[in-house]
Amino acid sequence: MIIINIQNKGDITVYKDDEIILFMKRNTPIPFFKTIGEIYSDEKIAKITYGFLKKDIQFQNFKSFIEIKNQKLFAAEFYIGNDIITVTKNPFVLFNRSFFCKIYSNLELIANVSLKKKLDTNGINLKVEYLKEDETIEYNSLICLLIYSIEFNLA
């Protein structure tokens, strides 16, 4: 089981079977205008910036090159080689908690992301459930979800 903990104004940690597999250290030098996230696995693998509804990858050392293509208010597309990973967020999550977001690979639904707890004072805890097992797609989509999540819980 994959759990993502997004701390209030803090870091993002991705757990797989209670072991940390990815970690994003977030720094917000200019509140509401600029956030810098550094993603780590065993070592630093990326630096992401977020400001004014736009995310940029400043540095990356992933297994495959990732490019942010389309960024919208409730969705983002990432190009990874010949694949397109799309993350769509539920705009009505406050009213309809059945799903937090969905992840697609080449327009095929590959994962459902839900809130682990309805209310949590320590941040947001997400549960990621993959519809089929594929380590490469799982890793790439988790990286994309982590990049997409840089803006969550900053206020």
PDB file of N, CA, C and O in Angstrom, residues 18-82:
ATOM      1  N   ASP A  18       5.074   0.973   4.613  1.00  0.00           N
ATOM      2  CA  ASP A  18       5.682   1.630   5.790  1.00  0.00           C
ATOM      3  C   ASP A  18       7.151   2.006   5.622  1.00  0.00           C
ATOM      4  O   ASP A  18       7.820   2.354   6.585  1.00  0.00           O
ATOM      5  N   GLU A  19       7.680   1.939   4.404  1.00  0.00           N
ATOM      6  CA  GLU A  19       9.063   2.339   4.136  1.00  0.00           C
ATOM      7  C   GLU A  19       9.054   3.588   3.254  1.00  0.00           C
ATOM      8  O   GLU A  19       8.300   3.660   2.284  1.00  0.00           O
ATOM      9  N   ILE A  20       9.882   4.575   3.597  1.00  0.00           N
ATOM     10  CA  ILE A  20       9.948   5.805   2.799  1.00  0.00           C
ATOM     11  C   ILE A  20      10.628   5.499   1.471  1.00  0.00           C
ATOM     12  O   ILE A  20      11.748   4.989   1.438  1.00  0.00           O
ATOM     13  N   ILE A  21       9.924   5.822   0.361  1.00  0.00           N
ATOM     14  CA  ILE A  21      10.519   5.589  -0.959  1.00  0.00           C
ATOM     15  C   ILE A  21      10.821   6.900  -1.674  1.00  0.00           C
ATOM     16  O   ILE A  21      11.721   6.948  -2.504  1.00  0.00           O
ATOM     17  N   LEU A  22      10.058   7.959  -1.368  1.00  0.00           N
ATOM     18  CA  LEU A  22      10.306   9.280  -1.944  1.00  0.00           C
ATOM     19  C   LEU A  22      10.011  10.335  -0.886  1.00  0.00           C
ATOM     20  O   LEU A  22       9.147  10.138  -0.024  1.00  0.00           O
ATOM     21  N   PHE A  23      10.715  11.453  -0.993  1.00  0.00           N
ATOM     22  CA  PHE A  23      10.569  12.524  -0.013  1.00  0.00           C
ATOM     23  C   PHE A  23      10.764  13.855  -0.717  1.00  0.00           C
ATOM     24  O   PHE A  23      11.700  13.997  -1.509  1.00  0.00           O
ATOM     25  N   MET A  24       9.872  14.817  -0.478  1.00  0.00           N
ATOM     26  CA  MET A  24      10.054  16.160  -1.027  1.00  0.00           C
ATOM     27  C   MET A  24      10.191  17.148   0.127  1.00  0.00           C
ATOM     28  O   MET A  24       9.286  17.279   0.949  1.00  0.00           O
ATOM     29  N   LYS A  25      11.319  17.803   0.172  1.00  0.00           N
ATOM     30  CA  LYS A  25      11.541  18.874   1.149  1.00  0.00           C
ATOM     31  C   LYS A  25      11.078  20.165   0.501  1.00  0.00           C
ATOM     32  O   LYS A  25      11.584  20.555  -0.540  1.00  0.00           O
ATOM     33  N   ARG A  26      10.060  20.812   1.113  1.00  0.00           N
ATOM     34  CA  ARG A  26       9.508  22.045   0.547  1.00  0.00           C
ATOM     35  C   ARG A  26       9.968  23.256   1.340  1.00  0.00           C
ATOM     36  O   ARG A  26      10.026  23.232   2.565  1.00  0.00           O
ATOM     37  N   ASN A  27      10.291  24.305   0.606  1.00  0.00           N
ATOM     38  CA  ASN A  27      10.692  25.576   1.190  1.00  0.00           C
ATOM     39  C   ASN A  27       9.884  26.664   0.484  1.00  0.00           C
ATOM     40  O   ASN A  27       9.835  26.688  -0.749  1.00  0.00           O
ATOM     41  N   THR A  28       9.275  27.540   1.252  1.00  0.00           N
ATOM     42  CA  THR A  28       8.476  28.616   0.678  1.00  0.00           C
ATOM     43  C   THR A  28       9.090  29.953   1.075  1.00  0.00           C
ATOM     44  O   THR A  28       8.714  30.543   2.090  1.00  0.00           O
ATOM     45  N   PRO A  29      10.050  30.452   0.270  1.00  0.00           N
ATOM     46  CA  PRO A  29      10.701  31.720   0.624  1.00  0.00           C
ATOM     47  C   PRO A  29       9.754  32.923   0.507  1.00  0.00           C
ATOM     48  O   PRO A  29       9.907  33.889   1.239  1.00  0.00           O
ATOM     49  N   ILE A  30       8.802  32.860  -0.398  1.00  0.00           N
ATOM     50  CA  ILE A  30       7.825  33.940  -0.580  1.00  0.00           C
ATOM     51  C   ILE A  30       6.433  33.300  -0.490  1.00  0.00           C
ATOM     52  O   ILE A  30       5.945  32.737  -1.472  1.00  0.00           O
ATOM     53  N   PRO A  31       5.802  33.360   0.700  1.00  0.00           N
ATOM     54  CA  PRO A  31       4.499  32.698   0.861  1.00  0.00           C
ATOM     55  C   PRO A  31       3.489  33.116  -0.206  1.00  0.00           C
ATOM     56  O   PRO A  31       3.384  34.291  -0.555  1.00  0.00           O
ATOM     57  N   PHE A  32       2.768  32.119  -0.722  1.00  0.00           N
ATOM     58  CA  PHE A  32       1.729  32.262  -1.747  1.00  0.00           C
ATOM     59  C   PHE A  32       2.272  32.634  -3.129  1.00  0.00           C
ATOM     60  O   PHE A  32       1.517  32.760  -4.066  1.00  0.00           O
ATOM     61  N   PHE A  33       3.580  32.838  -3.278  1.00  0.00           N
ATOM     62  CA  PHE A  33       4.130  33.224  -4.577  1.00  0.00           C
ATOM     63  C   PHE A  33       5.192  32.270  -5.096  1.00  0.00           C
ATOM     64  O   PHE A  33       5.334  32.101  -6.292  1.00  0.00           O
ATOM     65  N   LYS A  34       5.971  31.655  -4.206  1.00  0.00           N
ATOM     66  CA  LYS A  34       7.036  30.778  -4.674  1.00  0.00           C
ATOM     67  C   LYS A  34       7.311  29.682  -3.654  1.00  0.00           C
ATOM     68  O   LYS A  34       7.466  29.952  -2.471  1.00  0.00           O
ATOM     69  N   THR A  35       7.352  28.451  -4.162  1.00  0.00           N
ATOM     70  CA  THR A  35       7.712  27.297  -3.346  1.00  0.00           C
ATOM     71  C   THR A  35       8.748  26.488  -4.117  1.00  0.00           C
ATOM     72  O   THR A  35       8.629  26.311  -5.326  1.00  0.00           O
ATOM     73  N   ILE A  36       9.761  26.020  -3.409  1.00  0.00           N
ATOM     74  CA  ILE A  36      10.815  25.196  -3.995  1.00  0.00           C
ATOM     75  C   ILE A  36      10.734  23.822  -3.336  1.00  0.00           C
ATOM     76  O   ILE A  36      10.673  23.717  -2.112  1.00  0.00           O
ATOM     77  N   GLY A  37      10.708  22.784  -4.158  1.00  0.00           N
ATOM     78  CA  GLY A  37      10.679  21.421  -3.640  1.00  0.00           C
ATOM     79  C   GLY A  37      11.855  20.632  -4.168  1.00  0.00           C
ATOM     80  O   GLY A  37      12.147  20.669  -5.355  1.00  0.00           O
ATOM     81  N   GLU A  38      12.533  19.943  -3.267  1.00  0.00           N
ATOM     82  CA  GLU A  38      13.630  19.070  -3.658  1.00  0.00           C
ATOM     83  C   GLU A  38      13.202  17.633  -3.362  1.00  0.00           C
ATOM     84  O   GLU A  38      12.828  17.314  -2.235  1.00  0.00           O
ATOM     85  N   ILE A  39      13.230  16.789  -4.402  1.00  0.00           N
ATOM     86  CA  ILE A  39      12.789  15.401  -4.275  1.00  0.00           C
ATOM     87  C   ILE A  39      14.003  14.503  -4.058  1.00  0.00           C
ATOM     88  O   ILE A  39      15.004  14.615  -4.767  1.00  0.00           O
ATOM     89  N   TYR A  40      13.877  13.615  -3.075  1.00  0.00           N
ATOM     90  CA  TYR A  40      14.947  12.682  -2.738  1.00  0.00           C
ATOM     91  C   TYR A  40      14.424  11.252  -2.791  1.00  0.00           C
ATOM     92  O   TYR A  40      13.280  10.987  -2.438  1.00  0.00           O
ATOM     93  N   SER A  41      15.282  10.362  -3.231  1.00  0.00           N
ATOM     94  CA  SER A  41      15.057   8.928  -3.085  1.00  0.00           C
ATOM     95  C   SER A  41      16.172   8.507  -2.133  1.00  0.00           C
ATOM     96  O   SER A  41      16.072   8.759  -0.950  1.00  0.00           O
ATOM     97  N   ASP A  42      17.240   7.946  -2.628  1.00  0.00           N
ATOM     98  CA  ASP A  42      18.437   7.766  -1.793  1.00  0.00           C
ATOM     99  C   ASP A  42      19.297   9.020  -1.857  1.00  0.00           C
ATOM    100  O   ASP A  42      20.085   9.298  -0.969  1.00  0.00           O
ATOM    101  N   GLU A  43      19.148   9.772  -2.946  1.00  0.00           N
ATOM    102  CA  GLU A  43      19.883  11.013  -3.158  1.00  0.00           C
ATOM    103  C   GLU A  43      18.923  12.023  -3.796  1.00  0.00           C
ATOM    104  O   GLU A  43      17.810  11.681  -4.139  1.00  0.00           O
ATOM    105  N   LYS A  44      19.374  13.245  -3.944  1.00  0.00           N
ATOM    106  CA  LYS A  44      18.532  14.271  -4.566  1.00  0.00           C
ATOM    107  C   LYS A  44      18.328  13.913  -6.035  1.00  0.00           C
ATOM    108  O   LYS A  44      19.284  13.713  -6.779  1.00  0.00           O
ATOM    109  N   ILE A  45      17.050  13.817  -6.437  1.00  0.00           N
ATOM    110  CA  ILE A  45      16.764  13.428  -7.816  1.00  0.00           C
ATOM    111  C   ILE A  45      16.042  14.525  -8.599  1.00  0.00           C
ATOM    112  O   ILE A  45      15.906  14.405  -9.811  1.00  0.00           O
ATOM    113  N   ALA A  46      15.603  15.603  -7.920  1.00  0.00           N
ATOM    114  CA  ALA A  46      14.936  16.678  -8.661  1.00  0.00           C
ATOM    115  C   ALA A  46      14.791  17.928  -7.804  1.00  0.00           C
ATOM    116  O   ALA A  46      14.783  17.864  -6.569  1.00  0.00           O
ATOM    117  N   LYS A  47      14.679  19.050  -8.517  1.00  0.00           N
ATOM    118  CA  LYS A  47      14.353  20.329  -7.891  1.00  0.00           C
ATOM    119  C   LYS A  47      13.209  20.928  -8.705  1.00  0.00           C
ATOM    120  O   LYS A  47      13.323  21.102  -9.918  1.00  0.00           O
ATOM    121  N   ILE A  48      12.105  21.239  -8.020  1.00  0.00           N
ATOM    122  CA  ILE A  48      10.891  21.738  -8.649  1.00  0.00           C
ATOM    123  C   ILE A  48      10.587  23.117  -8.065  1.00  0.00           C
ATOM    124  O   ILE A  48      10.768  23.338  -6.868  1.00  0.00           O
ATOM    125  N   THR A  49      10.127  24.033  -8.910  1.00  0.00           N
ATOM    126  CA  THR A  49       9.646  25.319  -8.404  1.00  0.00           C
ATOM    127  C   THR A  49       8.175  25.464  -8.755  1.00  0.00           C
ATOM    128  O   THR A  49       7.709  24.953  -9.773  1.00  0.00           O
ATOM    129  N   TYR A  50       7.464  26.155  -7.886  1.00  0.00           N
ATOM    130  CA  TYR A  50       6.042  26.404  -8.091  1.00  0.00           C
ATOM    131  C   TYR A  50       5.760  27.858  -7.752  1.00  0.00           C
ATOM    132  O   TYR A  50       6.156  28.355  -6.704  1.00  0.00           O
ATOM    133  N   GLY A  51       5.085  28.537  -8.662  1.00  0.00           N
ATOM    134  CA  GLY A  51       4.667  29.909  -8.422  1.00  0.00           C
ATOM    135  C   GLY A  51       3.645  30.341  -9.449  1.00  0.00           C
ATOM    136  O   GLY A  51       3.746  29.989 -10.626  1.00  0.00           O
ATOM    137  N   PHE A  52       2.638  31.057  -9.002  1.00  0.00           N
ATOM    138  CA  PHE A  52       1.599  31.586  -9.897  1.00  0.00           C
ATOM    139  C   PHE A  52       0.987  30.491 -10.771  1.00  0.00           C
ATOM    140  O   PHE A  52       0.919  30.617 -11.988  1.00  0.00           O
ATOM    141  N   LEU A  53       0.590  29.380 -10.145  1.00  0.00           N
ATOM    142  CA  LEU A  53      -0.067  28.244 -10.818  1.00  0.00           C
ATOM    143  C   LEU A  53       0.807  27.564 -11.867  1.00  0.00           C
ATOM    144  O   LEU A  53       0.312  26.860 -12.732  1.00  0.00           O
ATOM    145  N   LYS A  54       2.120  27.737 -11.808  1.00  0.00           N
ATOM    146  CA  LYS A  54       3.024  27.128 -12.774  1.00  0.00           C
ATOM    147  C   LYS A  54       4.129  26.373 -12.047  1.00  0.00           C
ATOM    148  O   LYS A  54       4.734  26.881 -11.124  1.00  0.00           O
ATOM    149  N   LYS A  55       4.358  25.147 -12.506  1.00  0.00           N
ATOM    150  CA  LYS A  55       5.433  24.326 -11.954  1.00  0.00           C
ATOM    151  C   LYS A  55       6.523  24.170 -12.997  1.00  0.00           C
ATOM    152  O   LYS A  55       6.231  24.031 -14.182  1.00  0.00           O
ATOM    153  N   ASP A  56       7.771  24.197 -12.556  1.00  0.00           N
ATOM    154  CA  ASP A  56       8.913  23.987 -13.447  1.00  0.00           C
ATOM    155  C   ASP A  56       9.876  22.988 -12.815  1.00  0.00           C
ATOM    156  O   ASP A  56      10.108  23.026 -11.608  1.00  0.00           O
ATOM    157  N   ILE A  57      10.441  22.136 -13.643  1.00  0.00           N
ATOM    158  CA  ILE A  57      11.475  21.212 -13.186  1.00  0.00           C
ATOM    159  C   ILE A  57      12.817  21.882 -13.466  1.00  0.00           C
ATOM    160  O   ILE A  57      13.199  22.067 -14.615  1.00  0.00           O
ATOM    161  N   GLN A  58      13.525  22.271 -12.412  1.00  0.00           N
ATOM    162  CA  GLN A  58      14.804  22.959 -12.550  1.00  0.00           C
ATOM    163  C   GLN A  58      15.965  21.983 -12.747  1.00  0.00           C
ATOM    164  O   GLN A  58      16.931  22.287 -13.429  1.00  0.00           O
ATOM    165  N   PHE A  59      15.850  20.832 -12.105  1.00  0.00           N
ATOM    166  CA  PHE A  59      16.893  19.807 -12.162  1.00  0.00           C
ATOM    167  C   PHE A  59      16.208  18.453 -12.014  1.00  0.00           C
ATOM    168  O   PHE A  59      15.249  18.324 -11.256  1.00  0.00           O
ATOM    169  N   GLN A  60      16.677  17.465 -12.768  1.00  0.00           N
ATOM    170  CA  GLN A  60      16.134  16.119 -12.604  1.00  0.00           C
ATOM    171  C   GLN A  60      17.177  15.058 -12.900  1.00  0.00           C
ATOM    172  O   GLN A  60      18.029  15.224 -13.767  1.00  0.00           O
ATOM    173  N   ASN A  61      17.099  13.999 -12.131  1.00  0.00           N
ATOM    174  CA  ASN A  61      17.953  12.838 -12.307  1.00  0.00           C
ATOM    175  C   ASN A  61      17.085  11.587 -12.127  1.00  0.00           C
ATOM    176  O   ASN A  61      17.377  10.723 -11.324  1.00  0.00           O
ATOM    177  N   PHE A  62      15.978  11.551 -12.880  1.00  0.00           N
ATOM    178  CA  PHE A  62      15.045  10.427 -12.826  1.00  0.00           C
ATOM    179  C   PHE A  62      15.540   9.321 -13.747  1.00  0.00           C
ATOM    180  O   PHE A  62      16.428   9.525 -14.564  1.00  0.00           O
ATOM    181  N   LYS A  63      14.887   8.171 -13.664  1.00  0.00           N
ATOM    182  CA  LYS A  63      15.211   7.058 -14.557  1.00  0.00           C
ATOM    183  C   LYS A  63      14.873   7.422 -15.996  1.00  0.00           C
ATOM    184  O   LYS A  63      15.565   7.033 -16.920  1.00  0.00           O
ATOM    185  N   SER A  64      13.799   8.204 -16.182  1.00  0.00           N
ATOM    186  CA  SER A  64      13.380   8.691 -17.502  1.00  0.00           C
ATOM    187  C   SER A  64      13.174  10.203 -17.414  1.00  0.00           C
ATOM    188  O   SER A  64      12.770  10.713 -16.376  1.00  0.00           O
ATOM    189  N   PHE A  65      13.418  10.900 -18.520  1.00  0.00           N
ATOM    190  CA  PHE A  65      13.247  12.350 -18.559  1.00  0.00           C
ATOM    191  C   PHE A  65      11.759  12.684 -18.451  1.00  0.00           C
ATOM    192  O   PHE A  65      10.929  12.105 -19.149  1.00  0.00           O
ATOM    193  N   ILE A  66      11.417  13.624 -17.570  1.00  0.00           N
ATOM    194  CA  ILE A  66      10.028  14.032 -17.365  1.00  0.00           C
ATOM    195  C   ILE A  66       9.875  15.493 -17.776  1.00  0.00           C
ATOM    196  O   ILE A  66      10.689  16.335 -17.404  1.00  0.00           O
ATOM    197  N   GLU A  67       8.825  15.755 -18.548  1.00  0.00           N
ATOM    198  CA  GLU A  67       8.517  17.115 -18.989  1.00  0.00           C
ATOM    199  C   GLU A  67       7.078  17.442 -18.597  1.00  0.00           C
ATOM    200  O   GLU A  67       6.168  16.650 -18.835  1.00  0.00           O
ATOM    201  N   ILE A  68       6.882  18.597 -17.962  1.00  0.00           N
ATOM    202  CA  ILE A  68       5.526  19.040 -17.637  1.00  0.00           C
ATOM    203  C   ILE A  68       4.960  19.691 -18.886  1.00  0.00           C
ATOM    204  O   ILE A  68       5.496  20.666 -19.384  1.00  0.00           O
ATOM    205  N   LYS A  69       3.873  19.138 -19.415  1.00  0.00           N
ATOM    206  CA  LYS A  69       3.302  19.653 -20.664  1.00  0.00           C
ATOM    207  C   LYS A  69       2.177  20.637 -20.413  1.00  0.00           C
ATOM    208  O   LYS A  69       2.304  21.808 -20.703  1.00  0.00           O
ATOM    209  N   ASN A  70       1.060  20.159 -19.926  1.00  0.00           N
ATOM    210  CA  ASN A  70      -0.103  21.013 -19.710  1.00  0.00           C
ATOM    211  C   ASN A  70      -0.375  21.139 -18.218  1.00  0.00           C
ATOM    212  O   ASN A  70      -0.431  20.142 -17.518  1.00  0.00           O
ATOM    213  N   GLN A  71      -0.557  22.373 -17.768  1.00  0.00           N
ATOM    214  CA  GLN A  71      -0.879  22.626 -16.382  1.00  0.00           C
ATOM    215  C   GLN A  71      -2.185  23.412 -16.329  1.00  0.00           C
ATOM    216  O   GLN A  71      -2.290  24.475 -16.910  1.00  0.00           O
ATOM    217  N   LYS A  72      -3.149  22.824 -15.657  1.00  0.00           N
ATOM    218  CA  LYS A  72      -4.436  23.486 -15.464  1.00  0.00           C
ATOM    219  C   LYS A  72      -4.697  23.543 -13.971  1.00  0.00           C
ATOM    220  O   LYS A  72      -3.954  22.977 -13.180  1.00  0.00           O
ATOM    221  N   LEU A  73      -5.788  24.184 -13.597  1.00  0.00           N
ATOM    222  CA  LEU A  73      -6.098  24.333 -12.184  1.00  0.00           C
ATOM    223  C   LEU A  73      -6.306  22.985 -11.491  1.00  0.00           C
ATOM    224  O   LEU A  73      -5.848  22.783 -10.386  1.00  0.00           O
ATOM    225  N   PHE A  74      -6.976  22.040 -12.142  1.00  0.00           N
ATOM    226  CA  PHE A  74      -7.258  20.760 -11.514  1.00  0.00           C
ATOM    227  C   PHE A  74      -6.676  19.572 -12.275  1.00  0.00           C
ATOM    228  O   PHE A  74      -7.145  18.441 -12.111  1.00  0.00           O
ATOM    229  N   ALA A  75      -5.652  19.806 -13.102  1.00  0.00           N
ATOM    230  CA  ALA A  75      -5.039  18.705 -13.842  1.00  0.00           C
ATOM    231  C   ALA A  75      -3.662  19.111 -14.353  1.00  0.00           C
ATOM    232  O   ALA A  75      -3.364  20.294 -14.498  1.00  0.00           O
ATOM    233  N   ALA A  76      -2.856  18.099 -14.628  1.00  0.00           N
ATOM    234  CA  ALA A  76      -1.543  18.330 -15.238  1.00  0.00           C
ATOM    235  C   ALA A  76      -1.162  17.103 -16.055  1.00  0.00           C
ATOM    236  O   ALA A  76      -1.513  15.977 -15.701  1.00  0.00           O
ATOM    237  N   GLU A  77      -0.460  17.353 -17.171  1.00  0.00           N
ATOM    238  CA  GLU A  77       0.045  16.277 -18.028  1.00  0.00           C
ATOM    239  C   GLU A  77       1.562  16.296 -17.993  1.00  0.00           C
ATOM    240  O   GLU A  77       2.182  17.351 -18.092  1.00  0.00           O
ATOM    241  N   PHE A  78       2.124  15.103 -17.897  1.00  0.00           N
ATOM    242  CA  PHE A  78       3.573  14.937 -17.873  1.00  0.00           C
ATOM    243  C   PHE A  78       3.958  13.989 -18.998  1.00  0.00           C
ATOM    244  O   PHE A  78       3.328  12.946 -19.171  1.00  0.00           O
ATOM    245  N   TYR A  79       4.984  14.349 -19.759  1.00  0.00           N
ATOM    246  CA  TYR A  79       5.502  13.474 -20.807  1.00  0.00           C
ATOM    247  C   TYR A  79       6.725  12.756 -20.265  1.00  0.00           C
ATOM    248  O   TYR A  79       7.655  13.384 -19.773  1.00  0.00           O
ATOM    249  N   ILE A  80       6.696  11.430 -20.393  1.00  0.00           N
ATOM    250  CA  ILE A  80       7.813  10.595 -19.972  1.00  0.00           C
ATOM    251  C   ILE A  80       8.092   9.643 -21.119  1.00  0.00           C
ATOM    252  O   ILE A  80       7.394   8.644 -21.288  1.00  0.00           O
ATOM    253  N   GLY A  81       9.089   9.964 -21.925  1.00  0.00           N
ATOM    254  CA  GLY A  81       9.361   9.164 -23.114  1.00  0.00           C
ATOM    255  C   GLY A  81       8.157   9.213 -24.042  1.00  0.00           C
ATOM    256  O   GLY A  81       7.700  10.278 -24.424  1.00  0.00           O
ATOM    257  N   ASN A  82       7.599   8.050 -24.381  1.00  0.00           N
ATOM    258  CA  ASN A  82       6.422   7.981 -25.247  1.00  0.00           C
ATOM    259  C   ASN A  82       5.118   7.965 -24.463  1.00  0.00           C
ATOM    260  O   ASN A  82       4.048   7.854 -25.053  1.00  0.00           O
TER     261      ASN A  82
END
